[in-house]
Amino acid sequence: CPGRSGDRGNPFCTIVSLNMRCCIWSQGIALWAEYFYPSSMYISEQNEEGYSMSLLLLWSSPNRDGLTAAAKEALLTGISRAGTAYEEVQLNQCAVLACRACGDGWGNCHARGECVQHDGFSQLYLAMQKAEGIVLVTPVYWHDLSENLKCLLDRVRRCETGHNHFLRGKPCLLTACAGGSGRGAVECLRRMEETTSHLGMTALERLPVTRFNRSYMLTALCGAGEAFALWLQRGKDGSA
């Protein structure tokens, strides 16, 4: 299970909101599920009396013990240190199909801002809209972001640029993790920022992680996560 329920055998995609200042299990978290094929995605949010969701972290590596997972954990440690609640999604456990470029190439996404495919996309897109800030963490494949994240962002871009513009001005933090030579990390970040700029999002930081800089970059990622969360808090309070 990609979330933090403790059930490693659960095939569902679990997104968990954490608040370091209270016990998450005492907040009366509402869990709901929409069954996709071949998996389901649970989304948990605290109720109106609790700490509202602030950040969404999307990561896309199947290796839970690798460089990308370590980078993700470092970022979440910093976010939690700032006292900010978040939701975490491991995209490898979510059913998000590739864009079909239906119709004449500009289908329902362009006309109505909605996708005709019935999978995990709509819930992830909604979570992106609700988040005050978004953190994207991807492994690097051929100097590019992972196919899972690419599929999601391609379809979001179709809905956003053609019709919705819900993510315009949304702050984001980009992290690319290259486990081989490390040469593709910077190019991957460039491609990530190009895509997020199409969505009108604002990249506040771009962080390349390699197996050569891992020892000090994980510490830097923790600081970056905390700084990003605190920046959002100050902005919400009107003091940014």
mmCIF file of C-alpha atoms in Angstrom:
data_model
loop_
_atom_site.group_PDB
_atom_site.id
_atom_site.type_symbol
_atom_site.label_atom_id
_atom_site.label_comp_id
_atom_site.label_asym_id
_atom_site.label_seq_id
_atom_site.Cartn_x
_atom_site.Cartn_y
_atom_site.Cartn_z
ATOM 1 C CA CYS A 1 0.000 0.000 0.000
ATOM 2 C CA PRO A 2 1.520 3.367 -0.975
ATOM 3 C CA GLY A 3 0.048 5.230 1.995
ATOM 4 C CA ARG A 4 0.747 4.914 5.701
ATOM 5 C CA SER A 5 -1.997 2.595 6.851
ATOM 6 C CA GLY A 6 0.550 -0.076 7.767
ATOM 7 C CA ASP A 7 -1.129 -2.670 5.553
ATOM 8 C CA ARG A 8 1.529 -3.537 2.990
ATOM 9 C CA GLY A 9 -0.754 -6.100 1.359
ATOM 10 C CA ASN A 10 -3.517 -3.660 0.523
ATOM 11 C CA PRO A 11 -3.771 -3.306 -3.292
ATOM 12 C CA PHE A 12 -5.541 -0.004 -3.015
ATOM 13 C CA CYS A 13 -3.942 3.362 -3.627
ATOM 14 C CA THR A 14 -4.055 5.124 -0.252
ATOM 15 C CA ILE A 15 -3.640 8.814 0.225
ATOM 16 C CA VAL A 16 -3.095 9.800 3.851
ATOM 17 C CA SER A 17 -3.249 13.248 5.441
ATOM 18 C CA LEU A 18 -0.837 13.626 8.365
ATOM 19 C CA ASN A 19 -0.821 16.216 11.142
ATOM 20 C CA MET A 20 2.274 15.922 13.330
ATOM 21 C CA ARG A 21 0.635 17.851 16.163
ATOM 22 C CA CYS A 22 -2.120 15.368 16.828
ATOM 23 C CA CYS A 23 -2.854 11.719 16.341
ATOM 24 C CA ILE A 24 -4.229 11.234 12.851
ATOM 25 C CA TRP A 25 -6.381 8.294 13.854
ATOM 26 C CA SER A 26 -8.309 10.384 16.390
ATOM 27 C CA GLN A 27 -9.578 12.929 13.895
ATOM 28 C CA GLY A 28 -12.531 10.940 12.553
ATOM 29 C CA ILE A 29 -11.016 10.712 9.091
ATOM 30 C CA ALA A 30 -13.554 10.054 6.375
ATOM 31 C CA LEU A 31 -12.392 7.331 3.996
ATOM 32 C CA TRP A 32 -14.166 6.715 0.751
ATOM 33 C CA ALA A 33 -13.297 4.710 -2.310
ATOM 34 C CA GLU A 34 -14.199 4.713 -5.952
ATOM 35 C CA TYR A 35 -13.403 1.358 -7.513
ATOM 36 C CA PHE A 36 -11.254 1.587 -10.617
ATOM 37 C CA TYR A 37 -9.673 -1.142 -12.612
ATOM 38 C CA PRO A 38 -7.452 -2.764 -11.566
ATOM 39 C CA SER A 39 -7.274 -0.934 -8.241
ATOM 40 C CA SER A 40 -9.063 1.576 -6.022
ATOM 41 C CA MET A 41 -7.917 4.797 -4.472
ATOM 42 C CA TYR A 42 -8.801 5.832 -0.951
ATOM 43 C CA ILE A 43 -8.656 9.529 -0.132
ATOM 44 C CA SER A 44 -8.571 10.668 3.490
ATOM 45 C CA GLU A 45 -9.176 14.187 4.686
ATOM 46 C CA GLN A 46 -9.697 15.671 8.122
ATOM 47 C CA ASN A 47 -13.110 17.061 8.870
ATOM 48 C CA GLU A 48 -13.986 20.740 8.991
ATOM 49 C CA GLU A 49 -13.067 20.996 12.676
ATOM 50 C CA GLY A 50 -9.636 19.488 12.026
ATOM 51 C CA TYR A 51 -6.559 20.599 10.150
ATOM 52 C CA SER A 52 -7.429 21.234 6.509
ATOM 53 C CA MET A 53 -5.411 19.632 3.734
ATOM 54 C CA SER A 54 -2.733 21.963 2.472
ATOM 55 C CA LEU A 55 -0.227 20.076 0.333
ATOM 56 C CA LEU A 56 -0.469 17.279 -2.220
ATOM 57 C CA LEU A 57 2.616 15.163 -2.932
ATOM 58 C CA LEU A 58 2.591 13.004 -6.067
ATOM 59 C CA TRP A 59 5.410 10.516 -6.552
ATOM 60 C CA SER A 60 5.852 7.846 -9.177
ATOM 61 C CA SER A 61 8.397 5.150 -8.432
ATOM 62 C CA PRO A 62 7.525 1.473 -7.880
ATOM 63 C CA ASN A 63 10.611 1.103 -5.669
ATOM 64 C CA ARG A 64 9.702 1.996 -2.091
ATOM 65 C CA ASP A 65 13.297 1.626 -0.917
ATOM 66 C CA GLY A 66 15.027 3.539 -3.721
ATOM 67 C CA LEU A 67 16.314 7.051 -4.275
ATOM 68 C CA THR A 68 12.922 8.501 -5.249
ATOM 69 C CA ALA A 69 11.237 7.078 -2.152
ATOM 70 C CA ALA A 70 14.027 8.447 0.050
ATOM 71 C CA ALA A 71 13.651 11.886 -1.544
ATOM 72 C CA LYS A 72 9.898 11.763 -1.022
ATOM 73 C CA GLU A 73 10.326 10.851 2.644
ATOM 74 C CA ALA A 74 12.789 13.695 3.179
ATOM 75 C CA LEU A 75 10.358 16.199 1.686
ATOM 76 C CA LEU A 76 7.495 14.889 3.820
ATOM 77 C CA THR A 77 9.649 15.093 6.939
ATOM 78 C CA GLY A 78 10.209 18.780 6.247
ATOM 79 C CA ILE A 79 6.542 19.399 5.472
ATOM 80 C CA SER A 80 5.537 17.693 8.708
ATOM 81 C CA ARG A 81 8.135 19.705 10.632
ATOM 82 C CA ALA A 82 6.340 22.840 9.465
ATOM 83 C CA GLY A 83 3.110 21.473 10.976
ATOM 84 C CA THR A 84 1.406 21.265 7.590
ATOM 85 C CA ALA A 85 -1.045 18.514 6.705
ATOM 86 C CA TYR A 86 -0.626 16.768 3.399
ATOM 87 C CA GLU A 87 -1.890 14.032 1.124
ATOM 88 C CA GLU A 88 0.468 11.572 -0.520
ATOM 89 C CA VAL A 89 -0.168 9.590 -3.694
ATOM 90 C CA GLN A 90 2.002 6.875 -5.203
ATOM 91 C CA LEU A 91 0.912 7.031 -8.831
ATOM 92 C CA ASN A 92 2.156 3.511 -9.582
ATOM 93 C CA GLN A 93 -0.771 2.183 -7.562
ATOM 94 C CA CYS A 94 -3.373 4.301 -9.375
ATOM 95 C CA ALA A 95 -5.159 3.500 -12.621
ATOM 96 C CA VAL A 96 -4.502 6.472 -14.892
ATOM 97 C CA LEU A 97 -4.619 5.691 -18.600
ATOM 98 C CA ALA A 98 -2.880 7.593 -21.373
ATOM 99 C CA CYS A 99 -4.732 10.335 -23.240
ATOM 100 C CA ARG A 100 -6.615 8.991 -26.267
ATOM 101 C CA ALA A 101 -6.693 12.326 -28.128
ATOM 102 C CA CYS A 102 -10.328 11.533 -28.863
ATOM 103 C CA GLY A 103 -12.678 13.320 -31.223
ATOM 104 C CA ASP A 104 -10.752 15.423 -33.691
ATOM 105 C CA GLY A 105 -7.787 15.476 -31.326
ATOM 106 C CA TRP A 106 -9.449 18.057 -29.079
ATOM 107 C CA GLY A 107 -12.275 16.230 -27.380
ATOM 108 C CA ASN A 108 -14.388 16.691 -24.281
ATOM 109 C CA CYS A 109 -11.373 17.968 -22.336
ATOM 110 C CA HIS A 110 -11.130 21.016 -24.584
ATOM 111 C CA ALA A 111 -14.858 21.658 -24.842
ATOM 112 C CA ARG A 112 -15.904 21.003 -21.244
ATOM 113 C CA GLY A 113 -12.725 20.505 -19.232
ATOM 114 C CA GLU A 114 -13.596 16.864 -18.512
ATOM 115 C CA CYS A 115 -12.125 13.539 -19.608
ATOM 116 C CA VAL A 116 -14.319 10.810 -21.090
ATOM 117 C CA GLN A 117 -12.194 8.003 -19.622
ATOM 118 C CA HIS A 118 -13.411 6.466 -16.367
ATOM 119 C CA ASP A 119 -10.353 5.713 -14.259
ATOM 120 C CA GLY A 120 -8.433 7.332 -11.414
ATOM 121 C CA PHE A 121 -7.805 10.593 -13.240
ATOM 122 C CA SER A 122 -10.780 12.635 -12.046
ATOM 123 C CA GLN A 123 -10.052 12.121 -8.342
ATOM 124 C CA LEU A 124 -6.384 12.977 -8.752
ATOM 125 C CA TYR A 125 -7.258 16.085 -10.759
ATOM 126 C CA LEU A 126 -9.702 17.149 -8.054
ATOM 127 C CA ALA A 127 -7.033 16.638 -5.378
ATOM 128 C CA MET A 128 -4.672 18.862 -7.366
ATOM 129 C CA GLN A 129 -7.314 21.569 -7.532
ATOM 130 C CA LYS A 130 -7.988 21.461 -3.788
ATOM 131 C CA ALA A 131 -4.343 21.521 -2.719
ATOM 132 C CA GLU A 132 -2.763 24.835 -1.810
ATOM 133 C CA GLY A 133 0.552 23.598 -3.150
ATOM 134 C CA ILE A 134 1.769 20.549 -5.088
ATOM 135 C CA VAL A 135 5.014 18.582 -4.773
ATOM 136 C CA LEU A 136 6.025 16.371 -7.717
ATOM 137 C CA VAL A 137 8.686 13.689 -7.209
ATOM 138 C CA THR A 138 9.728 11.459 -10.115
ATOM 139 C CA PRO A 139 12.473 9.035 -11.030
ATOM 140 C CA VAL A 140 14.357 9.907 -14.223
ATOM 141 C CA TYR A 141 14.006 7.660 -17.255
ATOM 142 C CA TRP A 142 15.893 8.665 -20.423
ATOM 143 C CA HIS A 143 16.281 12.238 -19.130
ATOM 144 C CA ASP A 144 12.482 12.426 -18.704
ATOM 145 C CA LEU A 145 9.845 12.040 -16.003
ATOM 146 C CA SER A 146 8.160 8.720 -15.298
ATOM 147 C CA GLU A 147 5.403 7.436 -17.579
ATOM 148 C CA ASN A 148 2.920 7.406 -14.681
ATOM 149 C CA LEU A 149 3.376 11.078 -13.917
ATOM 150 C CA LYS A 150 3.525 11.931 -17.614
ATOM 151 C CA CYS A 151 0.146 10.268 -18.266
ATOM 152 C CA LEU A 152 -1.460 12.243 -15.452
ATOM 153 C CA LEU A 153 0.032 15.605 -16.428
ATOM 154 C CA ASP A 154 -0.754 15.106 -20.122
ATOM 155 C CA ARG A 155 -4.435 14.707 -19.349
ATOM 156 C CA VAL A 156 -4.471 17.525 -16.791
ATOM 157 C CA ARG A 157 -2.883 19.773 -19.417
ATOM 158 C CA ARG A 158 -5.675 18.944 -21.885
ATOM 159 C CA CYS A 159 -8.369 19.966 -19.386
ATOM 160 C CA GLU A 160 -6.504 22.963 -17.983
ATOM 161 C CA THR A 161 -5.266 24.754 -21.088
ATOM 162 C CA GLY A 162 -8.404 24.187 -23.138
ATOM 163 C CA HIS A 163 -11.064 25.061 -20.612
ATOM 164 C CA ASN A 164 -10.611 25.038 -16.838
ATOM 165 C CA HIS A 165 -7.517 26.954 -15.712
ATOM 166 C CA PHE A 166 -8.090 25.699 -12.151
ATOM 167 C CA LEU A 167 -4.356 25.294 -11.478
ATOM 168 C CA ARG A 168 -3.287 28.697 -12.750
ATOM 169 C CA GLY A 169 -0.928 30.279 -10.217
ATOM 170 C CA LYS A 170 -0.716 27.101 -8.132
ATOM 171 C CA PRO A 171 2.754 26.877 -6.492
ATOM 172 C CA CYS A 172 4.691 23.658 -6.968
ATOM 173 C CA LEU A 173 7.994 22.074 -5.997
ATOM 174 C CA LEU A 174 9.708 19.792 -8.529
ATOM 175 C CA THR A 175 12.096 16.949 -7.698
ATOM 176 C CA ALA A 176 13.817 14.610 -10.176
ATOM 177 C CA CYS A 177 15.764 11.582 -8.942
ATOM 178 C CA ALA A 178 18.365 10.009 -11.257
ATOM 179 C CA GLY A 179 19.773 6.741 -9.968
ATOM 180 C CA GLY A 180 22.245 6.057 -12.784
ATOM 181 C CA SER A 181 24.810 8.528 -14.038
ATOM 182 C CA GLY A 182 22.687 11.437 -12.802
ATOM 183 C CA ARG A 183 23.061 13.286 -16.088
ATOM 184 C CA GLY A 184 19.319 13.316 -16.820
ATOM 185 C CA ALA A 185 18.114 14.969 -13.606
ATOM 186 C CA VAL A 186 18.430 18.576 -14.760
ATOM 187 C CA GLU A 187 16.900 17.857 -18.182
ATOM 188 C CA CYS A 188 14.017 16.058 -16.490
ATOM 189 C CA LEU A 189 13.384 19.085 -14.279
ATOM 190 C CA ARG A 190 13.357 21.305 -17.362
ATOM 191 C CA ARG A 191 10.683 19.118 -18.950
ATOM 192 C CA MET A 192 8.663 19.065 -15.721
ATOM 193 C CA GLU A 193 8.734 22.837 -15.497
ATOM 194 C CA GLU A 194 7.763 23.177 -19.146
ATOM 195 C CA THR A 195 4.683 21.016 -18.520
ATOM 196 C CA THR A 196 3.694 22.770 -15.283
ATOM 197 C CA SER A 197 4.132 26.151 -17.004
ATOM 198 C CA HIS A 198 1.603 25.018 -19.624
ATOM 199 C CA LEU A 199 -0.778 24.525 -16.691
ATOM 200 C CA GLY A 200 -0.053 28.036 -15.442
ATOM 201 C CA MET A 201 1.551 26.675 -12.274
ATOM 202 C CA THR A 202 4.494 28.396 -10.587
ATOM 203 C CA ALA A 203 7.576 26.298 -9.820
ATOM 204 C CA LEU A 204 9.162 27.667 -6.649
ATOM 205 C CA GLU A 205 12.023 25.150 -6.566
ATOM 206 C CA ARG A 206 13.640 22.529 -8.815
ATOM 207 C CA LEU A 207 15.672 19.879 -7.010
ATOM 208 C CA PRO A 208 17.929 17.351 -8.797
ATOM 209 C CA VAL A 209 18.821 14.264 -6.757
ATOM 210 C CA THR A 210 21.417 11.686 -7.808
ATOM 211 C CA ARG A 211 23.135 8.776 -6.119
ATOM 212 C CA PHE A 212 26.258 10.954 -5.939
ATOM 213 C CA ASN A 213 24.644 13.861 -4.060
ATOM 214 C CA ARG A 214 22.189 11.768 -2.038
ATOM 215 C CA SER A 215 24.060 12.149 1.266
ATOM 216 C CA TYR A 216 23.587 15.909 1.406
ATOM 217 C CA MET A 217 20.577 16.374 -0.878
ATOM 218 C CA LEU A 218 18.260 14.406 1.421
ATOM 219 C CA THR A 219 19.032 16.948 4.146
ATOM 220 C CA ALA A 220 18.447 19.750 1.654
ATOM 221 C CA LEU A 221 15.133 18.187 0.602
ATOM 222 C CA CYS A 222 13.954 18.147 4.193
ATOM 223 C CA GLY A 223 14.722 21.854 4.416
ATOM 224 C CA ALA A 224 13.069 22.506 1.067
ATOM 225 C CA GLY A 225 9.885 20.727 2.125
ATOM 226 C CA GLU A 226 9.730 22.728 5.332
ATOM 227 C CA ALA A 227 10.445 26.021 3.545
ATOM 228 C CA PHE A 228 7.781 25.317 0.913
ATOM 229 C CA ALA A 229 5.165 24.528 3.562
ATOM 230 C CA LEU A 230 6.051 27.602 5.624
ATOM 231 C CA TRP A 231 5.907 29.795 2.515
ATOM 232 C CA LEU A 232 2.387 28.552 1.839
ATOM 233 C CA GLN A 233 1.370 29.187 5.438
ATOM 234 C CA ARG A 234 2.649 32.760 5.302
ATOM 235 C CA GLY A 235 0.851 33.284 2.022
ATOM 236 C CA LYS A 236 -2.382 31.989 3.523
ATOM 237 C CA ASP A 237 -1.946 34.372 6.457
ATOM 238 C CA GLY A 238 -1.272 37.268 4.075
ATOM 239 C CA SER A 239 2.314 37.725 5.235
ATOM 240 C CA ALA A 240 4.164 36.176 2.270
#
